[in-house]
Amino acid sequence: AGWSVARQPTMVLGELGSALAGALRKLGEHTVVDEEVMDACLKEVTKALLQADVNVQYVVQMKKNIVKQVNIQELAAGLNARKLLEKAVFNELVNMLEGGGAEVKEKFVPKKGKPNVVMFVGLQGCGKTTTCTKYAYHFQKKGYKPALVCADTFRAGAFDQLKQNATKARIPFYGSYTETDPAKIAADGVERFKDEKNDLIIVDTSGRHKQEDSLFEEMRQVAAAVQPDMTIFVMDSSIGQAAQDQARAFKATVDVGSVIITKLDGHAKGGGAISAVAATKSPIAFIGTGEHIDEFEAFDTKPFVSRLLGLGDWTGLIDKINDVIPMDQQPELMDKLVAGQFTMRILYEQFANIQKMGPMSSVMSMIPGMDGMLPKGQEKASQAKIKRMMCLMDSMTDEELDTTSLKILQDPKRMERIGRGAGRGPGDVVELVEEYKRMAKMMGKMKGMKMPKKGGYGHSQAMAQNMQQMAGAIPPHMLKQMGGMSGLQNMMKQLEGKDMGKMMEQMGGMKGMGKMMKQMGM
C-alpha cells in the first residue's frame, strides 16, 4: 500500500478539537462569565465528548469536577472566571486521558547502540503493518538503525506490503514466502539484524478478524522466540469505547507495554478509544493521524489536550523544528538572517524543511488560534507550488543561488535559461523571483536582532527587543490569531528553562514557516 495524503486537512480528532475550542472561544464573547454562561459552555463540551464516543460515566464525572473547581458564586472579585474555566476543562481532560491520575508505566525509549526488539500485535485490519513502518521511520529520523521482520504468515500479501513500505522508507526488511512457522521467521530475522548491528528490530506479527485463541497462542510463541524488549499493541480507534476490552484481552496474553492508536483522522470515535485505553493504565505511545508516513505523532497528554482545545503546543513545535533543521545548522542560518543575507539557497532550504515537517495542518495546530485555519484543498495546492519553485531553483547556478542581487536574479537571459532547465514557463520564474523578494523583505526585519545568552547581562532587554522584531516579522493576520504580543509572551513562558539564545536560533526557522502560512491563504 502506498502512502497517500490525509483525507482532511484538520488536526487529530478534528471535529472534537473544533467543538471544544469553539466552546472555549465563545467564553471570550461574554464580558461577564456567570453560571448561565458556564452551563452553556459545559453543555457544549460534554456534547462534543459524547459525540466522540467517550464513556458517559467519564463525561458526567468530568462535568461535576469542573463545576466543583469553578464555583461562580464563590469566586473572589477580580478573578478571571473564563481563565479558571479554561484551566479546569484542560485539567479534567488531562486527568481523563491519564486514566484518572493512576500510575501508568513509563514510555519505552529504545537505547541506541544495543539491539532493541519490539513486537507489534493487534487484530487484522488495524493498520499494524503500516504502523510498523511509521514507527521505524520515526526512529530512523532520530539516528537509529531500524529493521523490519515480517512474521505474519496468516494474511496473504502481508510480506509484500511490508516489503513495499520498507523499500519506500529505505529500511532493511526480512521475511519468507516459503516458511510457514511465524516464530521461526521472527527468530531468524531478529538474529540476522542483530548480526548486522541494527539497534531497533521491529517484528510484525499476524492478526485475526477477532480475538481468537489461535491468535493469542501464536503471539505467545513469537514472543518466546524473540524475547522482545517491548510489545506494542496496535488498535483501530474506530471501535471507540470497545477499545478498553480489547486492550485488556491482549494485556492478559502478552506483556503489552504500550499502545498505538491508528486511524484517528477518519471518524468520530477517536476520543472514546483514547479515554478507554487510558482506563487500562497502558501508556499510549503514538497516534496515527493519517495514511502518510509522516502522519504519526508521539502521544503526550498535556500537549495533546492543549492542541485539542486550540491552545497550541510551542514546545512540540520547537521539537519538530529541531527534527528537521540540524542543531549545528541553526546558528549558521540565524547568523545569515541577522546579517541580512537572504539568498535563494536559504529559501530552498526553508522549503525543504517545511516539506520534512509533514502535513502543514498538523504543524499549524501547534500554534494557538491557528488550528483549522487552513482552507480545504489549500494544503495540496501549496505543496505543489513549493515543489514547482524547488524545481526551478534546481536549475540555478551556484552564483544565482548565493546572490542577494536582484539585478542578477531578474536578468531576462538567466530567467529564460532557468525556466527552460526546469521545463517551466517564464511566468513560473517571475512567480519565484516575486516570492523571493517578499521573503527577503520579511527576513530583512530580523536584521540586527541580538542573540540573548542564558542569564547573561542585558538578557531581558535583548529579549524585549527581539520580541518586538519577531512580532514585526510575523504576518499581522497570523500574529492576531496567535493572540498578539501577549500570545508571544505566553509562548516564551511555556519555553522557560530553555537556552533562549538557542531558542531564538530555532525561531529563525519558524519565520519561513510563517511566510508559508501566509502564502497558503492565511
Short mmCIF file of C-alpha atoms in Angstrom, two decimals:
data_model
loop_
_atom_site.label_atom_id
_atom_site.label_comp_id
_atom_site.label_asym_id
_atom_site.label_seq_id
_atom_site.Cartn_x
_atom_site.Cartn_y
_atom_site.Cartn_z
CA ALA A 1 0.00 0.00 0.00
CA GLY A 2 1.43 3.38 -0.99
CA TRP A 3 1.42 6.43 1.23
CA SER A 4 -1.50 8.72 0.44
CA VAL A 5 -2.40 12.21 1.55
CA ALA A 6 -4.63 12.57 4.63
CA ARG A 7 -8.30 12.90 3.85
CA GLN A 8 -8.96 16.02 5.88
CA PRO A 9 -6.62 18.95 6.44
CA THR A 10 -7.51 19.28 10.13
CA MET A 11 -5.61 18.11 13.16
CA VAL A 12 -6.06 14.92 15.12
CA LEU A 13 -9.70 14.35 16.14
CA GLY A 14 -10.62 17.40 14.04
CA GLU A 15 -14.34 17.53 14.91
CA LEU A 16 -13.80 17.05 18.65
CA GLY A 17 -10.98 19.62 18.70
CA SER A 18 -13.06 22.18 16.76
CA ALA A 19 -16.08 21.70 19.08
CA LEU A 20 -14.02 22.00 22.29
CA ALA A 21 -12.02 25.00 21.05
CA GLY A 22 -15.27 26.63 19.83
CA ALA A 23 -16.89 26.19 23.26
CA LEU A 24 -13.94 27.91 24.96
CA ARG A 25 -13.80 30.65 22.30
CA LYS A 26 -17.45 31.55 22.97
CA LEU A 27 -16.49 32.38 26.55
CA GLY A 28 -14.46 35.29 25.15
CA GLU A 29 -17.64 36.80 23.68
CA HIS A 30 -19.02 37.46 27.18
CA THR A 31 -17.75 40.32 29.32
CA VAL A 32 -19.00 38.55 32.47
CA VAL A 33 -18.92 34.77 32.87
CA ASP A 34 -21.86 33.82 35.12
CA GLU A 35 -23.49 30.48 35.91
CA GLU A 36 -25.64 30.55 32.75
CA VAL A 37 -22.61 31.14 30.50
CA MET A 38 -20.65 28.39 32.27
CA ASP A 39 -23.54 25.90 31.92
CA ALA A 40 -23.82 26.66 28.18
CA CYS A 41 -20.07 26.12 27.76
CA LEU A 42 -20.06 22.84 29.72
CA LYS A 43 -23.08 21.59 27.72
CA GLU A 44 -21.10 22.07 24.51
CA VAL A 45 -18.01 20.41 26.00
CA THR A 46 -19.98 17.36 27.22
CA LYS A 47 -21.91 17.11 23.91
CA ALA A 48 -18.62 17.12 21.95
CA LEU A 49 -17.13 14.39 24.18
CA LEU A 50 -20.25 12.18 23.93
CA GLN A 51 -20.26 12.55 20.14
CA ALA A 52 -16.62 11.38 20.16
CA ASP A 53 -17.85 8.19 21.92
CA VAL A 54 -16.27 8.97 25.30
CA ASN A 55 -17.82 6.88 28.11
CA VAL A 56 -20.90 8.63 29.61
CA GLN A 57 -19.71 8.00 33.18
CA TYR A 58 -16.37 9.71 32.46
CA VAL A 59 -18.15 12.73 30.95
CA VAL A 60 -20.65 13.11 33.84
CA GLN A 61 -17.85 12.86 36.42
CA MET A 62 -15.73 15.35 34.49
CA LYS A 63 -18.57 17.89 34.41
CA LYS A 64 -19.12 17.53 38.19
CA ASN A 65 -15.39 18.04 38.85
CA ILE A 66 -15.29 21.22 36.72
CA VAL A 67 -18.35 22.71 38.47
CA LYS A 68 -16.70 21.93 41.82
CA GLN A 69 -13.43 23.62 40.76
CA VAL A 70 -15.09 26.75 39.31
CA ASN A 71 -17.79 27.79 41.75
CA ILE A 72 -19.06 31.02 40.13
CA GLN A 73 -20.87 32.19 43.29
CA GLU A 74 -17.79 31.85 45.47
CA LEU A 75 -15.29 33.41 43.07
CA ALA A 76 -13.45 36.34 44.65
CA ALA A 77 -13.83 39.67 42.86
CA GLY A 78 -11.23 40.28 40.19
CA LEU A 79 -10.59 36.58 39.46
CA ASN A 80 -10.89 35.77 35.75
CA ALA A 81 -13.70 33.18 35.57
CA ARG A 82 -13.00 32.48 31.88
CA LYS A 83 -9.35 31.58 32.53
CA LEU A 84 -10.32 29.43 35.53
CA LEU A 85 -12.91 27.56 33.47
CA GLU A 86 -10.40 27.03 30.61
CA LYS A 87 -7.87 25.68 33.12
CA ALA A 88 -10.45 23.39 34.77
CA VAL A 89 -11.53 21.92 31.38
CA PHE A 90 -7.85 21.41 30.45
CA ASN A 91 -7.02 19.70 33.80
CA GLU A 92 -10.04 17.39 33.69
CA LEU A 93 -9.35 16.29 30.10
CA VAL A 94 -5.72 15.59 31.05
CA ASN A 95 -6.91 13.64 34.11
CA MET A 96 -9.30 11.56 31.97
CA LEU A 97 -6.64 10.74 29.37
CA GLU A 98 -4.17 9.78 32.09
CA GLY A 99 -6.57 7.14 33.46
CA GLY A 100 -7.84 9.18 36.39
CA GLY A 101 -4.40 10.08 37.70
CA ALA A 102 -3.42 6.44 38.38
CA GLU A 103 0.16 5.28 37.99
CA VAL A 104 0.92 4.49 34.34
CA LYS A 105 4.01 2.64 33.11
CA GLU A 106 6.86 4.76 31.78
CA LYS A 107 7.08 5.00 28.00
CA PHE A 108 9.66 2.82 26.28
CA VAL A 109 12.58 4.59 24.60
CA PRO A 110 14.97 2.33 22.64
CA LYS A 111 18.64 2.51 23.69
CA LYS A 112 20.99 3.47 20.86
CA GLY A 113 23.93 1.14 20.14
CA LYS A 114 22.28 -2.04 21.51
CA PRO A 115 19.63 -4.22 19.82
CA ASN A 116 16.08 -3.35 20.92
CA VAL A 117 13.47 -5.90 19.82
CA VAL A 118 9.93 -4.51 19.55
CA MET A 119 7.00 -6.83 18.76
CA PHE A 120 3.78 -5.41 17.26
CA VAL A 121 0.46 -7.18 17.97
CA GLY A 122 -3.18 -6.42 17.11
CA LEU A 123 -6.25 -7.53 15.19
CA GLN A 124 -6.27 -7.78 11.39
CA GLY A 125 -7.07 -4.51 9.62
CA CYS A 126 -5.98 -2.22 12.47
CA GLY A 127 -3.08 -0.79 10.42
CA LYS A 128 -0.33 -2.84 12.08
CA THR A 129 2.00 -3.30 9.08
CA THR A 130 1.76 0.37 8.06
CA THR A 131 2.32 1.42 11.70
CA CYS A 132 5.46 -0.77 11.92
CA THR A 133 6.99 1.20 9.03
CA LYS A 134 5.91 4.57 10.51
CA TYR A 135 7.45 3.59 13.86
CA ALA A 136 10.72 2.56 12.14
CA TYR A 137 10.79 5.77 10.08
CA HIS A 138 10.14 7.92 13.19
CA PHE A 139 13.19 6.48 14.97
CA GLN A 140 15.30 6.44 11.79
CA LYS A 141 14.97 10.25 11.70
CA LYS A 142 16.31 10.32 15.26
CA GLY A 143 19.51 8.49 14.31
CA TYR A 144 18.54 4.85 14.99
CA LYS A 145 19.19 1.94 12.58
CA PRO A 146 15.77 0.24 12.33
CA ALA A 147 14.92 -3.03 10.56
CA LEU A 148 11.59 -4.78 9.91
CA VAL A 149 10.78 -8.50 10.25
CA CYS A 150 7.52 -9.87 8.76
CA ALA A 151 6.31 -12.76 10.95
CA ASP A 152 2.77 -12.57 9.53
CA THR A 153 2.17 -15.87 7.70
CA PHE A 154 -1.62 -15.74 8.08
CA ARG A 155 -2.57 -12.86 5.77
CA ALA A 156 -1.92 -13.18 2.04
CA GLY A 157 0.23 -10.31 0.80
CA ALA A 158 1.45 -9.27 4.26
CA PHE A 159 5.15 -9.69 3.36
CA ASP A 160 4.63 -7.90 0.01
CA GLN A 161 3.05 -4.94 1.80
CA LEU A 162 5.84 -4.72 4.40
CA LYS A 163 8.49 -5.06 1.66
CA GLN A 164 6.91 -2.25 -0.40
CA ASN A 165 6.58 0.09 2.62
CA ALA A 166 10.11 -0.65 3.88
CA THR A 167 11.63 -0.11 0.42
CA LYS A 168 9.95 3.32 0.12
CA ALA A 169 11.20 4.33 3.57
CA ARG A 170 14.68 2.81 2.87
CA ILE A 171 14.53 0.47 5.85
CA PRO A 172 16.02 -3.07 5.68
CA PHE A 173 13.48 -5.92 5.97
CA TYR A 174 13.29 -9.71 6.36
CA GLY A 175 10.57 -12.26 5.59
CA SER A 176 9.88 -15.52 3.78
CA TYR A 177 7.50 -16.71 1.07
CA THR A 178 8.04 -20.41 1.90
CA GLU A 179 8.45 -20.73 5.70
CA THR A 180 5.07 -21.16 7.48
CA ASP A 181 6.22 -21.02 11.10
CA PRO A 182 5.97 -17.36 12.26
CA ALA A 183 8.13 -18.00 15.36
CA LYS A 184 11.00 -19.35 13.20
CA ILE A 185 10.81 -16.41 10.74
CA ALA A 186 10.80 -13.95 13.65
CA ALA A 187 13.78 -15.63 15.36
CA ASP A 188 15.81 -15.83 12.10
CA GLY A 189 15.08 -12.20 11.23
CA VAL A 190 15.98 -10.89 14.69
CA GLU A 191 19.21 -12.94 14.67
CA ARG A 192 20.19 -11.60 11.25
CA PHE A 193 19.62 -7.93 12.15
CA LYS A 194 21.46 -8.34 15.47
CA ASP A 195 24.46 -9.57 13.46
CA GLU A 196 24.09 -6.54 11.15
CA LYS A 197 24.18 -4.21 14.20
CA ASN A 198 20.66 -2.77 13.76
CA ASP A 199 19.61 -1.20 17.06
CA LEU A 200 15.80 -1.25 16.54
CA ILE A 201 14.36 -4.55 15.27
CA ILE A 202 10.58 -4.43 14.71
CA VAL A 203 8.65 -7.70 14.43
CA ASP A 204 5.27 -7.52 12.65
CA THR A 205 3.00 -10.41 13.75
CA SER A 206 -0.21 -11.94 12.35
CA GLY A 207 -3.65 -10.58 13.16
CA ARG A 208 -7.11 -12.15 13.09
CA HIS A 209 -10.58 -10.73 12.49
CA LYS A 210 -11.43 -11.24 16.15
CA GLN A 211 -9.74 -12.21 19.42
CA GLU A 212 -9.24 -15.96 18.77
CA ASP A 213 -7.29 -18.49 20.86
CA SER A 214 -5.10 -19.33 17.82
CA LEU A 215 -4.01 -15.66 17.56
CA PHE A 216 -3.07 -15.47 21.25
CA GLU A 217 -1.19 -18.81 21.07
CA GLU A 218 0.81 -17.61 18.03
CA MET A 219 1.62 -14.34 19.82
CA ARG A 220 2.96 -16.31 22.81
CA GLN A 221 5.16 -18.47 20.52
CA VAL A 222 6.64 -15.47 18.69
CA ALA A 223 7.25 -13.66 21.99
CA ALA A 224 9.04 -16.74 23.37
CA ALA A 225 11.19 -16.98 20.21
CA VAL A 226 12.36 -13.34 20.07
CA GLN A 227 12.15 -12.25 23.75
CA PRO A 228 11.01 -8.69 22.88
CA ASP A 229 12.15 -5.69 24.95
CA MET A 230 8.74 -4.11 24.26
CA THR A 231 5.39 -5.38 22.97
CA ILE A 232 3.23 -2.72 21.34
CA PHE A 233 -0.49 -3.23 20.84
CA VAL A 234 -1.85 -1.51 17.70
CA MET A 235 -5.54 -0.62 17.80
CA ASP A 236 -8.01 0.84 15.31
CA SER A 237 -9.62 3.85 17.01
CA SER A 238 -12.91 3.42 15.10
CA ILE A 239 -14.03 0.81 17.65
CA GLY A 240 -14.42 3.63 20.20
CA GLN A 241 -15.17 2.51 23.78
CA ALA A 242 -14.75 -1.18 22.86
CA ALA A 243 -11.01 -0.41 22.87
CA GLN A 244 -10.98 -0.96 26.64
CA ASP A 245 -11.99 -4.67 26.45
CA GLN A 246 -9.67 -5.32 23.52
CA ALA A 247 -6.66 -3.75 25.26
CA ARG A 248 -7.35 -5.80 28.43
CA ALA A 249 -7.64 -9.09 26.46
CA PHE A 250 -4.27 -8.54 24.75
CA LYS A 251 -2.62 -7.46 28.02
CA ALA A 252 -3.75 -10.70 29.65
CA THR A 253 -1.97 -12.75 26.94
CA VAL A 254 1.31 -10.95 26.34
CA ASP A 255 3.09 -8.24 28.30
CA VAL A 256 1.73 -5.21 26.41
CA GLY A 257 4.00 -2.32 27.35
CA SER A 258 2.34 0.43 25.30
CA VAL A 259 -0.41 1.12 22.78
CA ILE A 260 -0.51 2.84 19.38
CA ILE A 261 -3.95 4.09 18.27
CA THR A 262 -4.42 4.35 14.50
CA LYS A 263 -6.88 5.95 12.03
CA LEU A 264 -7.69 8.98 14.17
CA ASP A 265 -8.32 11.03 11.01
CA GLY A 266 -11.25 9.17 9.54
CA HIS A 267 -14.17 9.04 12.00
CA ALA A 268 -15.66 10.49 15.16
CA LYS A 269 -14.87 7.80 17.76
CA GLY A 270 -11.20 8.55 18.47
CA GLY A 271 -11.88 10.31 21.78
CA GLY A 272 -13.67 7.23 23.08
CA ALA A 273 -10.77 4.97 22.10
CA ILE A 274 -8.13 7.18 23.72
CA SER A 275 -10.04 7.57 27.00
CA ALA A 276 -10.88 3.83 27.07
CA VAL A 277 -7.24 2.79 26.60
CA ALA A 278 -6.18 5.27 29.29
CA ALA A 279 -8.50 3.44 31.69
CA THR A 280 -6.46 0.23 31.22
CA LYS A 281 -3.35 2.08 32.56
CA SER A 282 -1.42 1.24 29.35
CA PRO A 283 0.59 4.23 28.13
CA ILE A 284 -0.38 5.44 24.64
CA ALA A 285 2.99 5.80 22.89
CA PHE A 286 1.94 7.12 19.46
CA ILE A 287 -1.17 8.00 17.47
CA GLY A 288 -1.68 7.50 13.74
CA THR A 289 -3.31 10.57 12.19
CA GLY A 290 -3.41 9.57 8.51
CA GLU A 291 -2.06 7.12 5.94
CA HIS A 292 1.05 9.13 5.05
CA ILE A 293 4.35 8.01 6.60
CA ASP A 294 4.70 11.37 8.39
CA GLU A 295 1.21 11.27 9.89
CA PHE A 296 2.36 9.65 13.10
CA GLU A 297 2.83 11.54 16.36
CA ALA A 298 4.28 10.79 19.76
CA PHE A 299 1.41 10.99 22.26
CA ASP A 300 1.96 13.25 25.25
CA THR A 301 -1.21 14.05 27.19
CA LYS A 302 -0.76 17.73 28.10
CA PRO A 303 0.44 18.99 24.68
CA PHE A 304 -2.25 16.81 23.03
CA VAL A 305 -5.06 18.34 25.13
CA SER A 306 -3.59 21.83 24.66
CA ARG A 307 -3.78 21.40 20.86
CA LEU A 308 -7.24 19.85 21.11
CA LEU A 309 -8.51 22.98 22.90
CA GLY A 310 -6.87 25.28 20.32
CA LEU A 311 -4.25 26.47 22.84
CA GLY A 312 -1.27 25.30 20.74
CA ASP A 313 1.90 23.43 21.69
CA TRP A 314 5.00 25.62 21.36
CA THR A 315 7.38 23.06 22.88
CA GLY A 316 6.21 20.45 20.35
CA LEU A 317 6.71 22.94 17.52
CA ILE A 318 10.28 23.74 18.63
CA ASP A 319 11.00 19.97 18.87
CA LYS A 320 9.61 19.50 15.34
CA ILE A 321 11.91 22.27 14.07
CA ASN A 322 14.85 20.56 15.80
CA ASP A 323 13.95 17.33 13.98
CA VAL A 324 14.13 18.94 10.54
CA ILE A 325 16.84 21.60 11.00
CA PRO A 326 20.01 20.01 12.44
CA MET A 327 21.18 21.85 15.58
CA ASP A 328 24.59 22.60 14.01
CA GLN A 329 22.91 24.40 11.08
CA GLN A 330 20.64 26.64 13.21
CA PRO A 331 23.29 29.16 14.38
CA GLU A 332 24.64 29.47 10.82
CA LEU A 333 21.14 30.15 9.43
CA MET A 334 20.39 32.69 12.17
CA ASP A 335 23.74 34.48 11.66
CA LYS A 336 22.94 34.92 7.96
CA LEU A 337 19.44 36.25 8.68
CA VAL A 338 20.72 38.65 11.38
CA ALA A 339 23.36 39.90 8.92
CA GLY A 340 20.60 40.49 6.34
CA GLN A 341 21.88 37.81 3.91
CA PHE A 342 18.81 36.07 2.50
CA THR A 343 19.52 34.05 -0.64
CA MET A 344 17.70 31.64 -2.94
CA ARG A 345 19.71 28.83 -1.32
CA ILE A 346 18.26 29.72 2.12
CA LEU A 347 14.77 29.87 0.58
CA TYR A 348 15.35 26.40 -0.94
CA GLU A 349 16.46 25.03 2.47
CA GLN A 350 13.38 26.59 4.14
CA PHE A 351 11.09 24.92 1.59
CA ALA A 352 12.87 21.57 2.12
CA ASN A 353 12.47 21.92 5.91
CA ILE A 354 8.75 22.70 5.56
CA GLN A 355 8.29 19.56 3.46
CA LYS A 356 10.11 17.47 6.11
CA MET A 357 7.79 18.73 8.85
CA GLY A 358 4.89 16.72 7.48
CA PRO A 359 1.33 17.97 6.93
CA MET A 360 1.10 21.74 7.44
CA SER A 361 -2.30 21.33 9.14
CA SER A 362 -0.60 19.33 11.91
CA VAL A 363 2.13 21.98 12.32
CA MET A 364 -0.46 24.77 12.44
CA SER A 365 -2.41 23.02 15.20
CA MET A 366 0.66 23.64 17.42
CA ILE A 367 0.24 27.42 17.10
CA PRO A 368 -2.51 28.91 19.32
CA GLY A 369 -5.53 30.05 17.32
CA MET A 370 -4.25 28.59 14.02
CA ASP A 371 -5.82 25.09 14.15
CA GLY A 372 -8.40 24.54 11.43
CA MET A 373 -7.48 27.82 9.68
CA LEU A 374 -6.14 26.11 6.54
CA PRO A 375 -8.89 26.00 3.88
CA LYS A 376 -9.75 22.58 2.44
CA GLY A 377 -7.73 21.72 -0.66
CA GLN A 378 -5.26 24.55 0.04
CA GLU A 379 -2.59 22.26 1.52
CA LYS A 380 -2.24 20.18 -1.65
CA ALA A 381 -2.04 23.27 -3.90
CA SER A 382 0.57 24.82 -1.62
CA GLN A 383 2.73 21.65 -1.63
CA ALA A 384 2.61 21.61 -5.45
CA LYS A 385 3.72 25.27 -5.52
CA ILE A 386 6.69 24.54 -3.23
CA LYS A 387 7.78 21.61 -5.45
CA ARG A 388 7.48 23.80 -8.57
CA MET A 389 9.68 26.52 -7.04
CA MET A 390 12.26 24.00 -5.78
CA CYS A 391 12.43 22.50 -9.28
CA LEU A 392 13.22 25.99 -10.68
CA MET A 393 15.93 26.53 -8.04
CA ASP A 394 17.48 23.17 -9.01
CA SER A 395 18.01 24.75 -12.44
CA MET A 396 20.05 27.68 -11.00
CA THR A 397 23.83 28.09 -10.85
CA ASP A 398 25.71 28.49 -7.53
CA GLU A 399 26.10 32.21 -8.28
CA GLU A 400 22.32 32.63 -8.64
CA LEU A 401 21.59 30.58 -5.52
CA ASP A 402 24.04 32.56 -3.34
CA THR A 403 23.50 36.11 -4.59
CA THR A 404 21.42 38.78 -2.86
CA SER A 405 21.42 40.90 -6.04
CA LEU A 406 18.02 41.25 -7.70
CA LYS A 407 19.79 42.51 -10.83
CA ILE A 408 21.31 39.03 -11.35
CA LEU A 409 18.07 37.18 -10.49
CA GLN A 410 15.95 39.36 -12.79
CA ASP A 411 18.31 39.18 -15.78
CA PRO A 412 15.99 38.14 -18.70
CA LYS A 413 18.53 35.69 -20.22
CA ARG A 414 19.11 33.98 -16.88
CA MET A 415 15.35 33.78 -16.21
CA GLU A 416 14.76 32.20 -19.62
CA ARG A 417 17.56 29.64 -19.04
CA ILE A 418 16.28 28.76 -15.51
CA GLY A 419 12.73 28.20 -16.81
CA ARG A 420 13.92 26.09 -19.77
CA GLY A 421 16.15 23.96 -17.50
CA ALA A 422 13.19 23.18 -15.21
CA GLY A 423 10.69 22.69 -18.04
CA ARG A 424 8.63 25.65 -16.83
CA GLY A 425 7.33 28.82 -18.47
CA PRO A 426 8.55 32.43 -17.87
CA GLY A 427 5.53 33.13 -15.60
CA ASP A 428 6.72 30.49 -13.11
CA VAL A 429 10.20 32.06 -12.91
CA VAL A 430 8.66 35.50 -12.31
CA GLU A 431 6.49 33.97 -9.55
CA LEU A 432 9.62 32.50 -7.88
CA VAL A 433 11.52 35.83 -8.00
CA GLU A 434 8.48 37.67 -6.56
CA GLU A 435 8.26 35.07 -3.76
CA TYR A 436 11.97 35.55 -3.03
CA LYS A 437 11.52 39.35 -2.90
CA ARG A 438 8.60 39.06 -0.43
CA MET A 439 10.52 36.63 1.78
CA ALA A 440 13.70 38.74 1.65
CA LYS A 441 11.69 41.79 2.74
CA MET A 442 10.19 39.90 5.67
CA MET A 443 13.50 38.35 6.71
CA GLY A 444 15.09 41.82 6.49
CA LYS A 445 13.10 42.71 9.63
CA MET A 446 15.34 40.30 11.57
CA LYS A 447 18.48 42.22 10.65
CA GLY A 448 20.39 43.32 13.75
CA MET A 449 18.49 41.00 16.14
CA LYS A 450 20.62 40.29 19.24
CA MET A 451 21.06 36.73 20.46
CA PRO A 452 20.49 36.68 24.25
CA LYS A 453 22.76 34.42 26.30
CA LYS A 454 21.28 32.36 29.13
CA GLY A 455 21.34 34.53 32.24
CA GLY A 456 23.76 36.96 30.56
CA TYR A 457 23.94 40.71 31.09
CA GLY A 458 21.16 42.57 29.27
CA HIS A 459 19.23 39.33 28.75
CA SER A 460 15.77 40.79 29.45
CA GLN A 461 16.41 43.93 27.33
CA ALA A 462 17.57 41.80 24.38
CA MET A 463 14.54 39.55 24.76
CA ALA A 464 12.13 42.52 24.79
CA GLN A 465 13.78 43.96 21.66
CA ASN A 466 13.68 40.58 19.92
CA MET A 467 10.00 40.11 20.81
CA GLN A 468 9.20 43.38 19.03
CA GLN A 469 11.23 42.30 15.98
CA MET A 470 9.61 38.85 15.95
CA ALA A 471 6.16 40.45 16.14
CA GLY A 472 7.12 42.65 13.16
CA ALA A 473 8.35 39.65 11.16
CA ILE A 474 5.22 37.51 11.65
CA PRO A 475 2.38 38.30 9.19
CA PRO A 476 -0.14 40.57 11.04
CA HIS A 477 -3.13 38.25 10.49
CA MET A 478 -1.18 35.30 11.89
CA LEU A 479 0.06 37.34 14.87
CA LYS A 480 -3.55 38.32 15.66
CA GLN A 481 -4.63 34.66 15.58
CA MET A 482 -1.78 33.82 17.99
CA GLY A 483 -3.07 36.39 20.48
CA GLY A 484 -0.79 39.34 19.57
CA MET A 485 2.17 40.28 21.77
CA SER A 486 0.61 38.61 24.83
CA GLY A 487 0.44 35.35 22.82
CA LEU A 488 4.16 35.64 22.07
CA GLN A 489 4.86 36.30 25.76
CA ASN A 490 2.84 33.20 26.73
CA MET A 491 4.92 31.23 24.25
CA MET A 492 8.10 32.41 25.99
CA LYS A 493 6.63 31.36 29.35
CA GLN A 494 5.90 27.88 28.01
CA LEU A 495 9.52 27.61 26.91
CA GLU A 496 11.01 28.78 30.21
CA GLY A 497 14.19 26.99 31.20
CA LYS A 498 15.45 26.61 27.62
CA ASP A 499 18.59 28.39 26.44
CA MET A 500 16.90 31.44 24.91
CA GLY A 501 19.79 32.16 22.54
CA LYS A 502 19.37 28.70 21.04
CA MET A 503 15.63 29.11 21.03
CA MET A 504 15.84 32.34 19.06
CA GLU A 505 18.01 30.49 16.52
CA GLN A 506 15.22 27.93 16.24
CA MET A 507 12.68 30.71 15.85
CA GLY A 508 14.65 31.80 12.78
CA GLY A 509 13.49 28.53 11.24
CA MET A 510 9.90 29.46 12.04
CA LYS A 511 9.94 32.67 10.01
CA GLY A 512 9.88 30.79 6.72
CA MET A 513 7.04 28.68 8.01
CA GLY A 514 5.07 31.78 8.98
CA LYS A 515 5.53 33.11 5.47
CA MET A 516 4.40 29.80 4.01
CA MET A 517 1.20 30.02 6.06
CA LYS A 518 0.54 33.47 4.68
CA GLN A 519 1.17 32.11 1.19
CA MET A 520 -1.37 29.35 1.85
CA GLY A 521 -4.08 31.97 2.23
CA MET A 522 -3.77 32.55 5.98
#
